[in-house]
GROMACS .gro file of C-alpha atoms in nm:
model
  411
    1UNK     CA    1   9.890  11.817   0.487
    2UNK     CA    2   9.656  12.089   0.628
    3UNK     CA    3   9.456  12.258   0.368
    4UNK     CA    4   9.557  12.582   0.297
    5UNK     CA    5   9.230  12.645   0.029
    6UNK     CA    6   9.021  12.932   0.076
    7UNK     CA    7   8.728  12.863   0.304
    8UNK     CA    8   8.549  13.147   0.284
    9UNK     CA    9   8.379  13.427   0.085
   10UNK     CA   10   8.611  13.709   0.024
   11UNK     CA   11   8.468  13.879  -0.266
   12UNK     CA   12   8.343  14.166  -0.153
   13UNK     CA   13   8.710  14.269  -0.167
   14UNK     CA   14   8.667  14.316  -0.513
   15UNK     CA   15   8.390  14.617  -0.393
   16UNK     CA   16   8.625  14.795  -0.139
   17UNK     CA   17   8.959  14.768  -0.372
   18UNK     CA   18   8.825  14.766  -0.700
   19UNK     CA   19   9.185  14.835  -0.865
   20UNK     CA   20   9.279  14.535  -0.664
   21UNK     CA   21   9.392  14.228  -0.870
   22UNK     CA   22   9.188  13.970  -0.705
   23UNK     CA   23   9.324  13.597  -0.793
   24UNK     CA   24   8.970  13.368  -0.782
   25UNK     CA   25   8.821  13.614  -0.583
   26UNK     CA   26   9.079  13.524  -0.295
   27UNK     CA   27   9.415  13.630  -0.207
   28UNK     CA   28   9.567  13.911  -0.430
   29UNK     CA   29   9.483  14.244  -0.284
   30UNK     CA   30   9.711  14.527  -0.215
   31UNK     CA   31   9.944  14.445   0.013
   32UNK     CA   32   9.914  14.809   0.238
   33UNK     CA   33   9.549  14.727   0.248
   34UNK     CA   34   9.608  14.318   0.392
   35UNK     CA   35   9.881  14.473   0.603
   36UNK     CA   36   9.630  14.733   0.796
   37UNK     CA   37   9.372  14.431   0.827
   38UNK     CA   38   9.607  14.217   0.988
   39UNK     CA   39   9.693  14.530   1.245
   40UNK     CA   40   9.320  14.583   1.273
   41UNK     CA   41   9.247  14.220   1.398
   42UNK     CA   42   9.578  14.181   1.593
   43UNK     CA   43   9.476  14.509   1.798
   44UNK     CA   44   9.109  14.309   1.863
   45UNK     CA   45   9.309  14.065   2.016
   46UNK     CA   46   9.546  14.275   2.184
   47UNK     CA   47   9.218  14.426   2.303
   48UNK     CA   48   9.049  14.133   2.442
   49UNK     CA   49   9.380  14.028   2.626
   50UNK     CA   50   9.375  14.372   2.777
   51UNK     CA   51   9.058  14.334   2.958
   52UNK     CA   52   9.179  14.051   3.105
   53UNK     CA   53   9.483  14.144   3.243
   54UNK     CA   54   9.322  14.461   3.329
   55UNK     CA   55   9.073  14.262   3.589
   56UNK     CA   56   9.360  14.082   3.702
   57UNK     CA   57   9.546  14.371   3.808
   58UNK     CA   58   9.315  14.469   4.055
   59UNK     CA   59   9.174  14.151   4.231
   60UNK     CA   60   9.399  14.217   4.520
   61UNK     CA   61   9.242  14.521   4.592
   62UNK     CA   62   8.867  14.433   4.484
   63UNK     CA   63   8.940  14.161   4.758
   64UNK     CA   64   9.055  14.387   5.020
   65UNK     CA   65   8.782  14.624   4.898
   66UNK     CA   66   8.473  14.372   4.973
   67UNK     CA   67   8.672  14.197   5.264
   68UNK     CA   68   8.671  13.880   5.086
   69UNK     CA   69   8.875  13.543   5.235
   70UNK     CA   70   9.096  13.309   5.022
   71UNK     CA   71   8.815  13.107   5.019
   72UNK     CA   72   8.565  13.367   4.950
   73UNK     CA   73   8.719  13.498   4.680
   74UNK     CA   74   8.822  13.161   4.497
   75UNK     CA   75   8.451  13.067   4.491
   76UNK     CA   76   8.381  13.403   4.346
   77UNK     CA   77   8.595  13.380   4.064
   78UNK     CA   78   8.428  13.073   3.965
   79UNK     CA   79   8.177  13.308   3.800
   80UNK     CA   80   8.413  13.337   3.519
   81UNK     CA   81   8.429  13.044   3.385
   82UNK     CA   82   8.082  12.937   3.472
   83UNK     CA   83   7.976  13.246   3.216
   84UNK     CA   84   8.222  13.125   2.974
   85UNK     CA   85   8.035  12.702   2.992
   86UNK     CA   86   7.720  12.885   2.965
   87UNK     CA   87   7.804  13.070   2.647
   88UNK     CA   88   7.968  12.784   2.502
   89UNK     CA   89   7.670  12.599   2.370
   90UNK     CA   90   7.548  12.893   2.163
   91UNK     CA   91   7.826  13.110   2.105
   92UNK     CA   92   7.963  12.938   1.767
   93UNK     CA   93   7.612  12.926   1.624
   94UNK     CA   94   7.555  13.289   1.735
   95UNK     CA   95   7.862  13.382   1.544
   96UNK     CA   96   7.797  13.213   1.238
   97UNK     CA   97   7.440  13.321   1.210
   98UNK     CA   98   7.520  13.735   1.238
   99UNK     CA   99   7.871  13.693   1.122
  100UNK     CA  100   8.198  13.720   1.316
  101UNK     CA  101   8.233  14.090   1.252
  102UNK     CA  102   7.938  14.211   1.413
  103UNK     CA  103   7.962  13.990   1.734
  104UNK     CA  104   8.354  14.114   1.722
  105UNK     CA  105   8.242  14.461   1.762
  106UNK     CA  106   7.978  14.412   2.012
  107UNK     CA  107   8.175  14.110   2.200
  108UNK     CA  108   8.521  14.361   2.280
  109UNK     CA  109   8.271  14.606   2.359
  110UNK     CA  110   8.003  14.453   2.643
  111UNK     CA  111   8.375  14.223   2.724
  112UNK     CA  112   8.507  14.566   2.824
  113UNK     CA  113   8.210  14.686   2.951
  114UNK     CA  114   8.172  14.435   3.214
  115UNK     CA  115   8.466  14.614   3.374
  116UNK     CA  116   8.323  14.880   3.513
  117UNK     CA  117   8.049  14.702   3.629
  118UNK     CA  118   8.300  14.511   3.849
  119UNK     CA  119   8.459  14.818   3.947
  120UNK     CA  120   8.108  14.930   4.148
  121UNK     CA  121   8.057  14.595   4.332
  122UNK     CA  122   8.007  14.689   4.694
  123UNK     CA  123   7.853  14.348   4.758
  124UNK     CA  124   7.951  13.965   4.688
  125UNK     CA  125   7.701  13.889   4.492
  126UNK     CA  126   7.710  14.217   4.262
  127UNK     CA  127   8.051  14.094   4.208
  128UNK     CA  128   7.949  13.773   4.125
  129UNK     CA  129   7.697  13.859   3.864
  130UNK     CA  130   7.984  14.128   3.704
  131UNK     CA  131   8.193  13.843   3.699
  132UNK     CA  132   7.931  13.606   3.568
  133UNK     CA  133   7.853  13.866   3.228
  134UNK     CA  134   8.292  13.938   3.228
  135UNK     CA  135   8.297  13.548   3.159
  136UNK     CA  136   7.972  13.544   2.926
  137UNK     CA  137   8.060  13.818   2.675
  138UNK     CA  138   8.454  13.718   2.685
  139UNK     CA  139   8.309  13.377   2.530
  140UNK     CA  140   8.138  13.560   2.247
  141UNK     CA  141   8.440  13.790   2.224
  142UNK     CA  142   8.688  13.513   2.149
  143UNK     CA  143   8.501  13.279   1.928
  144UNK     CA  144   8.421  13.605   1.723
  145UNK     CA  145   8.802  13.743   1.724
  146UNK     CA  146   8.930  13.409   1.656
  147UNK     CA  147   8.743  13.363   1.374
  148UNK     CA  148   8.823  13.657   1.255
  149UNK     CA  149   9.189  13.561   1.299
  150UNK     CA  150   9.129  13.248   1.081
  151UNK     CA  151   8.966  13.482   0.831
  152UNK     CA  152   9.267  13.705   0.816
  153UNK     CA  153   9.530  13.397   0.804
  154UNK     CA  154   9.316  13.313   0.486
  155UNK     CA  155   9.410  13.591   0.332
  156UNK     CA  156   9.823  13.533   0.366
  157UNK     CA  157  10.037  13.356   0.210
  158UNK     CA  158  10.270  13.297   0.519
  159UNK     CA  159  10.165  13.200   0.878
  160UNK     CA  160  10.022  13.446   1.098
  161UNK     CA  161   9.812  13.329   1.361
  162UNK     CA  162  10.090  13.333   1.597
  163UNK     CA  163  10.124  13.713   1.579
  164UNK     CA  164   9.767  13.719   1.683
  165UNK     CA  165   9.797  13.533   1.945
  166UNK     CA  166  10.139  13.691   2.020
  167UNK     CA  167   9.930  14.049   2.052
  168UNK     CA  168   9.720  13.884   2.310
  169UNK     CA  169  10.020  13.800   2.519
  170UNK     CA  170  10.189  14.121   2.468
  171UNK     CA  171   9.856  14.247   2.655
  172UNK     CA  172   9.888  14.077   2.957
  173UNK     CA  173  10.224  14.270   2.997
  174UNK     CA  174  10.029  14.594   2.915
  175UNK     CA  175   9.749  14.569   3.118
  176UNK     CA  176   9.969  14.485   3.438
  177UNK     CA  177  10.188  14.763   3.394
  178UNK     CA  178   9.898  14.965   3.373
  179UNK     CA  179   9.792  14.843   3.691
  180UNK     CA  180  10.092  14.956   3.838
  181UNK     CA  181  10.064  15.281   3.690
  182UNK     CA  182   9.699  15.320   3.799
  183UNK     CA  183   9.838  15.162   4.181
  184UNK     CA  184  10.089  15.436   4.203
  185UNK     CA  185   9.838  15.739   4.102
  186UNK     CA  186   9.607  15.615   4.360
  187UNK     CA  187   9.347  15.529   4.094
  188UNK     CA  188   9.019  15.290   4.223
  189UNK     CA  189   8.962  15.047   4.068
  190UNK     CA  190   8.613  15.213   3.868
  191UNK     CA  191   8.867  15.451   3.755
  192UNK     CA  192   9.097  15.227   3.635
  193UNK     CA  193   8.848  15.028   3.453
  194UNK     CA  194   8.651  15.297   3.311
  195UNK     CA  195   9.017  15.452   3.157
  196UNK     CA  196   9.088  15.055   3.013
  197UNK     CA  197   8.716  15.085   2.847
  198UNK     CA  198   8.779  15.353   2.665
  199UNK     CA  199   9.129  15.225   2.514
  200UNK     CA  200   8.923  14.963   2.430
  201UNK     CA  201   8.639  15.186   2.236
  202UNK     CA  202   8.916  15.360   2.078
  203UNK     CA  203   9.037  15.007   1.930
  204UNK     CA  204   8.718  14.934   1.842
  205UNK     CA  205   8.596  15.273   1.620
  206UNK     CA  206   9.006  15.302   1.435
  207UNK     CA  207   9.021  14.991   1.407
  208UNK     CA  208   8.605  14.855   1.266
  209UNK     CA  209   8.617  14.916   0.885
  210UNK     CA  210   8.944  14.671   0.874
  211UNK     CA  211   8.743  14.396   1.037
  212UNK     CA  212   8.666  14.141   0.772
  213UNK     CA  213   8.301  14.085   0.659
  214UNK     CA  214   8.382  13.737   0.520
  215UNK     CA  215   8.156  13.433   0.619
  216UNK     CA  216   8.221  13.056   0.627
  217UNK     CA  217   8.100  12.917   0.326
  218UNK     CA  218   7.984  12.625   0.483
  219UNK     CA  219   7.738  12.888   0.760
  220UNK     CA  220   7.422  12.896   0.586
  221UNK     CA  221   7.415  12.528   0.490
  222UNK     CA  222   7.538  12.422   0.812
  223UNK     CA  223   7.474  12.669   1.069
  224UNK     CA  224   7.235  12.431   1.332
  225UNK     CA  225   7.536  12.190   1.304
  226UNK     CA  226   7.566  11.959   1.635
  227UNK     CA  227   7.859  11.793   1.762
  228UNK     CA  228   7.649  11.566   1.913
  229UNK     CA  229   7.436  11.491   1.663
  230UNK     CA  230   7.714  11.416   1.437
  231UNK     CA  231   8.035  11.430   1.562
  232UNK     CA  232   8.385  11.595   1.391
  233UNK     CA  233   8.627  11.328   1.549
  234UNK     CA  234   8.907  11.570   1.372
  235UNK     CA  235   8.770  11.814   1.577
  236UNK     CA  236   8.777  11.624   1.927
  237UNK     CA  237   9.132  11.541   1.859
  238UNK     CA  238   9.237  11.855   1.790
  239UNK     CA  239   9.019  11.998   2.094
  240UNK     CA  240   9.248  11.692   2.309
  241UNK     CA  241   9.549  11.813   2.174
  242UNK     CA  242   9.482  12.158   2.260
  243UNK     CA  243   9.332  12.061   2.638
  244UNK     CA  244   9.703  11.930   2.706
  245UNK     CA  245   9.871  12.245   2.615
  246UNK     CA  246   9.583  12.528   2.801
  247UNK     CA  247   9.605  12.286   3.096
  248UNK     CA  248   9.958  12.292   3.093
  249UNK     CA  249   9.978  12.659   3.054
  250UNK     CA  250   9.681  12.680   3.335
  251UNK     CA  251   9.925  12.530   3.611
  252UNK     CA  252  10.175  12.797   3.522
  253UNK     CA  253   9.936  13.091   3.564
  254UNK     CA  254   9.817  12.973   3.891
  255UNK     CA  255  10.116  12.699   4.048
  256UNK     CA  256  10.426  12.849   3.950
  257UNK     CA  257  10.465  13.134   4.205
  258UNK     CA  258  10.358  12.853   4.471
  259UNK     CA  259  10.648  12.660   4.342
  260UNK     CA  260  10.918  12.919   4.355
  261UNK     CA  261  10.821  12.989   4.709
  262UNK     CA  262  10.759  12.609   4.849
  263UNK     CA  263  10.994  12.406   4.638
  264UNK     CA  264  11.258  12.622   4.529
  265UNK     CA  265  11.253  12.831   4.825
  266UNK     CA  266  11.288  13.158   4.644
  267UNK     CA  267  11.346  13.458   4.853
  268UNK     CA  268  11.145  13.739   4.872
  269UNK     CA  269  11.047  13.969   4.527
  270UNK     CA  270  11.189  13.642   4.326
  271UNK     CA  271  10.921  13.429   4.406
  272UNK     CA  272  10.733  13.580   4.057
  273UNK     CA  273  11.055  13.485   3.869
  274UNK     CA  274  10.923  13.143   3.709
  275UNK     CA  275  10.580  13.308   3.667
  276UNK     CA  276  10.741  13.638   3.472
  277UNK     CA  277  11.006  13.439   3.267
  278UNK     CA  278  10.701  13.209   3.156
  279UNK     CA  279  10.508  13.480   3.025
  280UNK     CA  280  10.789  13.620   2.843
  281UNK     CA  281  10.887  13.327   2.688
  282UNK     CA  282  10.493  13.254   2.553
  283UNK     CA  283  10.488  13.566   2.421
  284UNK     CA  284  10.812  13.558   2.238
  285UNK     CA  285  10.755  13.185   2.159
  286UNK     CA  286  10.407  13.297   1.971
  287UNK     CA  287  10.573  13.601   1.764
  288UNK     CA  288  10.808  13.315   1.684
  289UNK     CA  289  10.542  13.044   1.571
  290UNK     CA  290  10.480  13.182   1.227
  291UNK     CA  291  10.822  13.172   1.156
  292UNK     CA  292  10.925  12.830   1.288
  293UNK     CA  293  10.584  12.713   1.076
  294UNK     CA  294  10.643  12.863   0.784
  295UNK     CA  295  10.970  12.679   0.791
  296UNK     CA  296  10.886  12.371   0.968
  297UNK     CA  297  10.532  12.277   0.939
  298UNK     CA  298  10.258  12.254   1.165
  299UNK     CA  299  10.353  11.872   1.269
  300UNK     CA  300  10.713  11.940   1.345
  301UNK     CA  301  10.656  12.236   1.555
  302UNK     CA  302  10.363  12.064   1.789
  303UNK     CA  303  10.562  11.770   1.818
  304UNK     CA  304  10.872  11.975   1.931
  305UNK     CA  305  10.605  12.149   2.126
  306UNK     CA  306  10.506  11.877   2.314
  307UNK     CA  307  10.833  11.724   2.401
  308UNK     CA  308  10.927  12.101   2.526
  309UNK     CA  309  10.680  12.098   2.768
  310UNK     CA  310  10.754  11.763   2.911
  311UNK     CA  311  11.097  11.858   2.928
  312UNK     CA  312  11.020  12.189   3.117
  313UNK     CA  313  10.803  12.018   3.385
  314UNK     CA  314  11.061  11.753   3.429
  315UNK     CA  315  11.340  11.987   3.434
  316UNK     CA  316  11.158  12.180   3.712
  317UNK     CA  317  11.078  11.823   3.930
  318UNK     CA  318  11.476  11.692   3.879
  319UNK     CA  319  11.641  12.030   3.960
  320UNK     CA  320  11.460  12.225   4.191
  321UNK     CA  321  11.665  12.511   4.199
  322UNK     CA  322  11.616  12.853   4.087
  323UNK     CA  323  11.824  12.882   3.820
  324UNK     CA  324  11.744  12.566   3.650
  325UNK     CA  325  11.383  12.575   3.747
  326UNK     CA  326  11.350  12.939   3.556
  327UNK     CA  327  11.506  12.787   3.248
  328UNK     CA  328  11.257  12.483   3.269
  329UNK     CA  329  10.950  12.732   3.293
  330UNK     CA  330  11.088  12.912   3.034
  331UNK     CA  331  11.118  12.618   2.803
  332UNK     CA  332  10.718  12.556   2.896
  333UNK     CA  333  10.636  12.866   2.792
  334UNK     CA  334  10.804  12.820   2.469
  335UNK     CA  335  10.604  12.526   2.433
  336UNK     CA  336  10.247  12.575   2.527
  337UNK     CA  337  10.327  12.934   2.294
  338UNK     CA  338  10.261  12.723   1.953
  339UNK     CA  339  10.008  12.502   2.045
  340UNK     CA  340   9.668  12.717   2.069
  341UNK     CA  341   9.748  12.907   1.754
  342UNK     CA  342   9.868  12.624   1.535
  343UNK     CA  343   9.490  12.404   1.629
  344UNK     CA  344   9.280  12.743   1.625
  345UNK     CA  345   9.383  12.790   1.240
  346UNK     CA  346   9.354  12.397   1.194
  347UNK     CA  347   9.039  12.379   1.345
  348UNK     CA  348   8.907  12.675   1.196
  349UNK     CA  349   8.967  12.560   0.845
  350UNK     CA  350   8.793  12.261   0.892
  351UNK     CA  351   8.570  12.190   0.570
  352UNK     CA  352   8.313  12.047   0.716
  353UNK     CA  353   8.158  12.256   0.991
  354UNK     CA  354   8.140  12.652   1.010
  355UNK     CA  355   8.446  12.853   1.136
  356UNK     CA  356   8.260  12.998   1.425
  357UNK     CA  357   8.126  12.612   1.575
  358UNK     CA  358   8.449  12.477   1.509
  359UNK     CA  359   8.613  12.701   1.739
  360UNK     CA  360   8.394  12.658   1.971
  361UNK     CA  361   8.390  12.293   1.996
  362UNK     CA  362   8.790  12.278   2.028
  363UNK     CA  363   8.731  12.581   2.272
  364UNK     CA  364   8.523  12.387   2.484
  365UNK     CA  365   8.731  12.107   2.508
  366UNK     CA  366   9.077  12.280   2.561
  367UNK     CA  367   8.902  12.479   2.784
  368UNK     CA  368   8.813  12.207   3.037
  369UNK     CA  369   9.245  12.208   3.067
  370UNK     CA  370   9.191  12.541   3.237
  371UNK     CA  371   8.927  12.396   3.430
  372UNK     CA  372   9.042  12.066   3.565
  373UNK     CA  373   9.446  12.169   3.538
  374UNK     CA  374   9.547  12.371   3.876
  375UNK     CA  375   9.250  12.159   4.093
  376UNK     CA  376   9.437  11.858   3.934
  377UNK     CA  377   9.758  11.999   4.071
  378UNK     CA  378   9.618  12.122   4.428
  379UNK     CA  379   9.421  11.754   4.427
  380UNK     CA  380   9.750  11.515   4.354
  381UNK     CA  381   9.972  11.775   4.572
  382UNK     CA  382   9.791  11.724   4.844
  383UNK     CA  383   9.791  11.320   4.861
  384UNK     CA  384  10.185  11.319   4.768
  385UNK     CA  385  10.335  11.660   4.670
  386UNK     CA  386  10.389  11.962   4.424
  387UNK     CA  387  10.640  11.826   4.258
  388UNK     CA  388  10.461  11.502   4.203
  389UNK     CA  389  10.173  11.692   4.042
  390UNK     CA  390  10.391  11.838   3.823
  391UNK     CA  391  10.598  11.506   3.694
  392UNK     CA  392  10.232  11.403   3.601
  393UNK     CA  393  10.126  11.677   3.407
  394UNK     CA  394  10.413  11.662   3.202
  395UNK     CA  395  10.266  11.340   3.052
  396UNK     CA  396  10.011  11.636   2.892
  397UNK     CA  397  10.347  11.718   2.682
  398UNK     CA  398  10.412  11.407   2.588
  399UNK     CA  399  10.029  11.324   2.443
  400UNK     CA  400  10.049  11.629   2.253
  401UNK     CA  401  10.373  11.480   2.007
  402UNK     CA  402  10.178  11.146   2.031
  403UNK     CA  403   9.858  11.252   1.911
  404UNK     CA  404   9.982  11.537   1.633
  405UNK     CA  405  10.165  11.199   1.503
  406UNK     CA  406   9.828  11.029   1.481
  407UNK     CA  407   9.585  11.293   1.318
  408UNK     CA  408   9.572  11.275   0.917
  409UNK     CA  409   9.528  11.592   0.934
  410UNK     CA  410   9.867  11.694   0.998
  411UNK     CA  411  10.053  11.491   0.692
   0.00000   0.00000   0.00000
């Protein structure tokens, strides 16, 4: 069973809500007061999603802008995730050391920051090094916001991670319809970015006295904890578990327009169909998680996971059509909604190493899935086909039930 005792130091509640009757210094608070902290952190997420999706909005024309090839322009957005492997090493132990809410603040902020900076590249490699800090602070940013969603969970009775997660997604939708908006007034892409910077501020300063100032118990005993020095095999597992399900999701953010338009020969505008009706259904899927835990449990809903996603992938290789095809990548999206929250809390309660390392170390790992995924898919596509590719990452599906089975952890 997955431990559901309090972590963490949350008496300074007892300070801000002295009226407040505190049950062993933990959980009973008034519930208007958890209620606006939960908002609070949800709109950090929803903030850190929005940057995101904000850059994304605009890559067509920052490419068109600076000129830049297919090929160019894949190599430059390399920059991102090399930032993001060379924060990964430090960023947990950064975290832990100055506490979660102070690199939460600064994180969102220099995350946000960075996109201006991209907004007045006028040369490849100004781009490069915008990208390089966009990928570098958005480290810091979610190890710190994600720990603060663990923080927050703490305080619940009830699941909430999902919502968190959920607010993240609900982002994506927000930031490119904001592109469109900014498209249609003619808007650069400075001016777009410096408009999304300061929604972002404005999250930030309504939002900063709701941001918990709890700590890890386990941080100043254990802060200069190493993984390799003496590794958390709970942790690896879970990090495994959640590599399957980010590189599952990965294929779908980069593969599934390609397979609409190659394999199931969509015409024109409904090429995006499989992409779109993915994202919807991980977004919904995560406001549902909580639920479906609460209910469920942890175990039942990652192994149901699992088998969803296999069944989506395999759907989409056995009926390549567009109507079945839209329901498989639907049911994939449902399935790769549950698994990051559900480990993130897991992993983040872990009793023996810090909040803010424990993250990172599953990070790390799960974040390889975004890494190796799509070239995995481009890779095997190319010596047989795309449909091929996709029959064997829905083995990743598969693992996930297998493993969750395994792990003590989930009981």
């Amino acid at each position: 069973m997955i431990s559901t005792m309090p972590l963490f130091d949350y008496s300074f509640l007892s300070k801000i809500l002295p009226k407040a009757k505190i049950k062993k210094g933990f959980k009973k608070t008034k519930k208007s007061y958890l209620n606006r902290v939960r908002w609070a952190t949800s709109l950090f997420f929803f903030g850190m999603g929005f940057c995101f999706s904000t850059w994304a909005s605009r890559i067509p024309d920052i490419k068109s802008t600076l000129q830049l090839s297919e090929a160019a322009l894949g190599t430059l957005l390399f920059a991102i995730p090399i930032g993001q492997l060379f924060a990964m090493p430090f960023s947990g132990k950064v975290v832990t050391k100055y506490g979660s809410r102070n690199i939460t603040f600064l994180g969102l902020f220099l995350y946000a920051a960075c996109l201006p900076l991209i907004g007045v590249s006028s040369e490849k490699w100004h781009l490069a090094v915008a990208l390089f800090l966009f990928g570098l602070f958005g480290n810091f940013c979610n190890i710190a916001v994600n720990t603060q969603g663990v923080y927050t969970q703490q305080l619940f009775d009830k699941p909430i991670m999902g919502s968190f997660h959920g607010s993240w997604s609900l982002a994506g939708f927000s930031g490119a319809l904001m592109g469109l908006v900014m498209l249609a007034f003619n808007m650069s892409p400075l001016q777009h970015f410096g408009f999304a910077l300061a929604i972002v501020i404005a999250i930030i300063l309504l939002n900063a006295k709701y941001i918990l100032k709890a700590k890890s118990k386990q941080g100043t005993e254990k802060s200069n904890y190493s993984f390799w020095k003496n590794p958390d095999k709970t942790l690896l597992w879970l990090g495994v578990i959640c590599f399957c399900g980010m590189a599952s999701e990965g294929i779908m953010f980069d593969w599934s327009g390609v397979y609409f338009k190659e394999i199931i020969k969509a015409p024109g505008a409904l090429v995006v169909l499989g992409y779109t009706t993915f994202m919807i259904s991980m977004a919904s899927g995560r406001f549902l998680s909580d639920f479906l835990v609460a209910k469920y449990g942890a175990k039942k809903v990652l192994i149901v996971s699992g088998l969803v996603i296999s069944s989506g992938l395999y759907m989409a290789v056995l009926l390549p059509y567009l109507i079945p095809c839209t329901i498989a990548f639907m049911l994939v999206g449902f399935g790769v909604s549950n698994v990051v929250p559900i480990i993130f809390n897991v992993a983040g309660n872990n009793e023996n190493v810090p909040t803010g390392i424990a993250l990172t170390i599953v990070t790390s790992i799960s974040f390889l899935g975004f890494l190796i995924g799509p070239p995995l898919i481009g890779f095997i596509a190319e010596l047989t086909s795309l449909k091929y590719s996709f029959a064997i990452i829905g083995v990743f599906g598969v693992l996930i039930s297998l493993l969750v089975t395994r792990l003590k952890i989930f009981k």
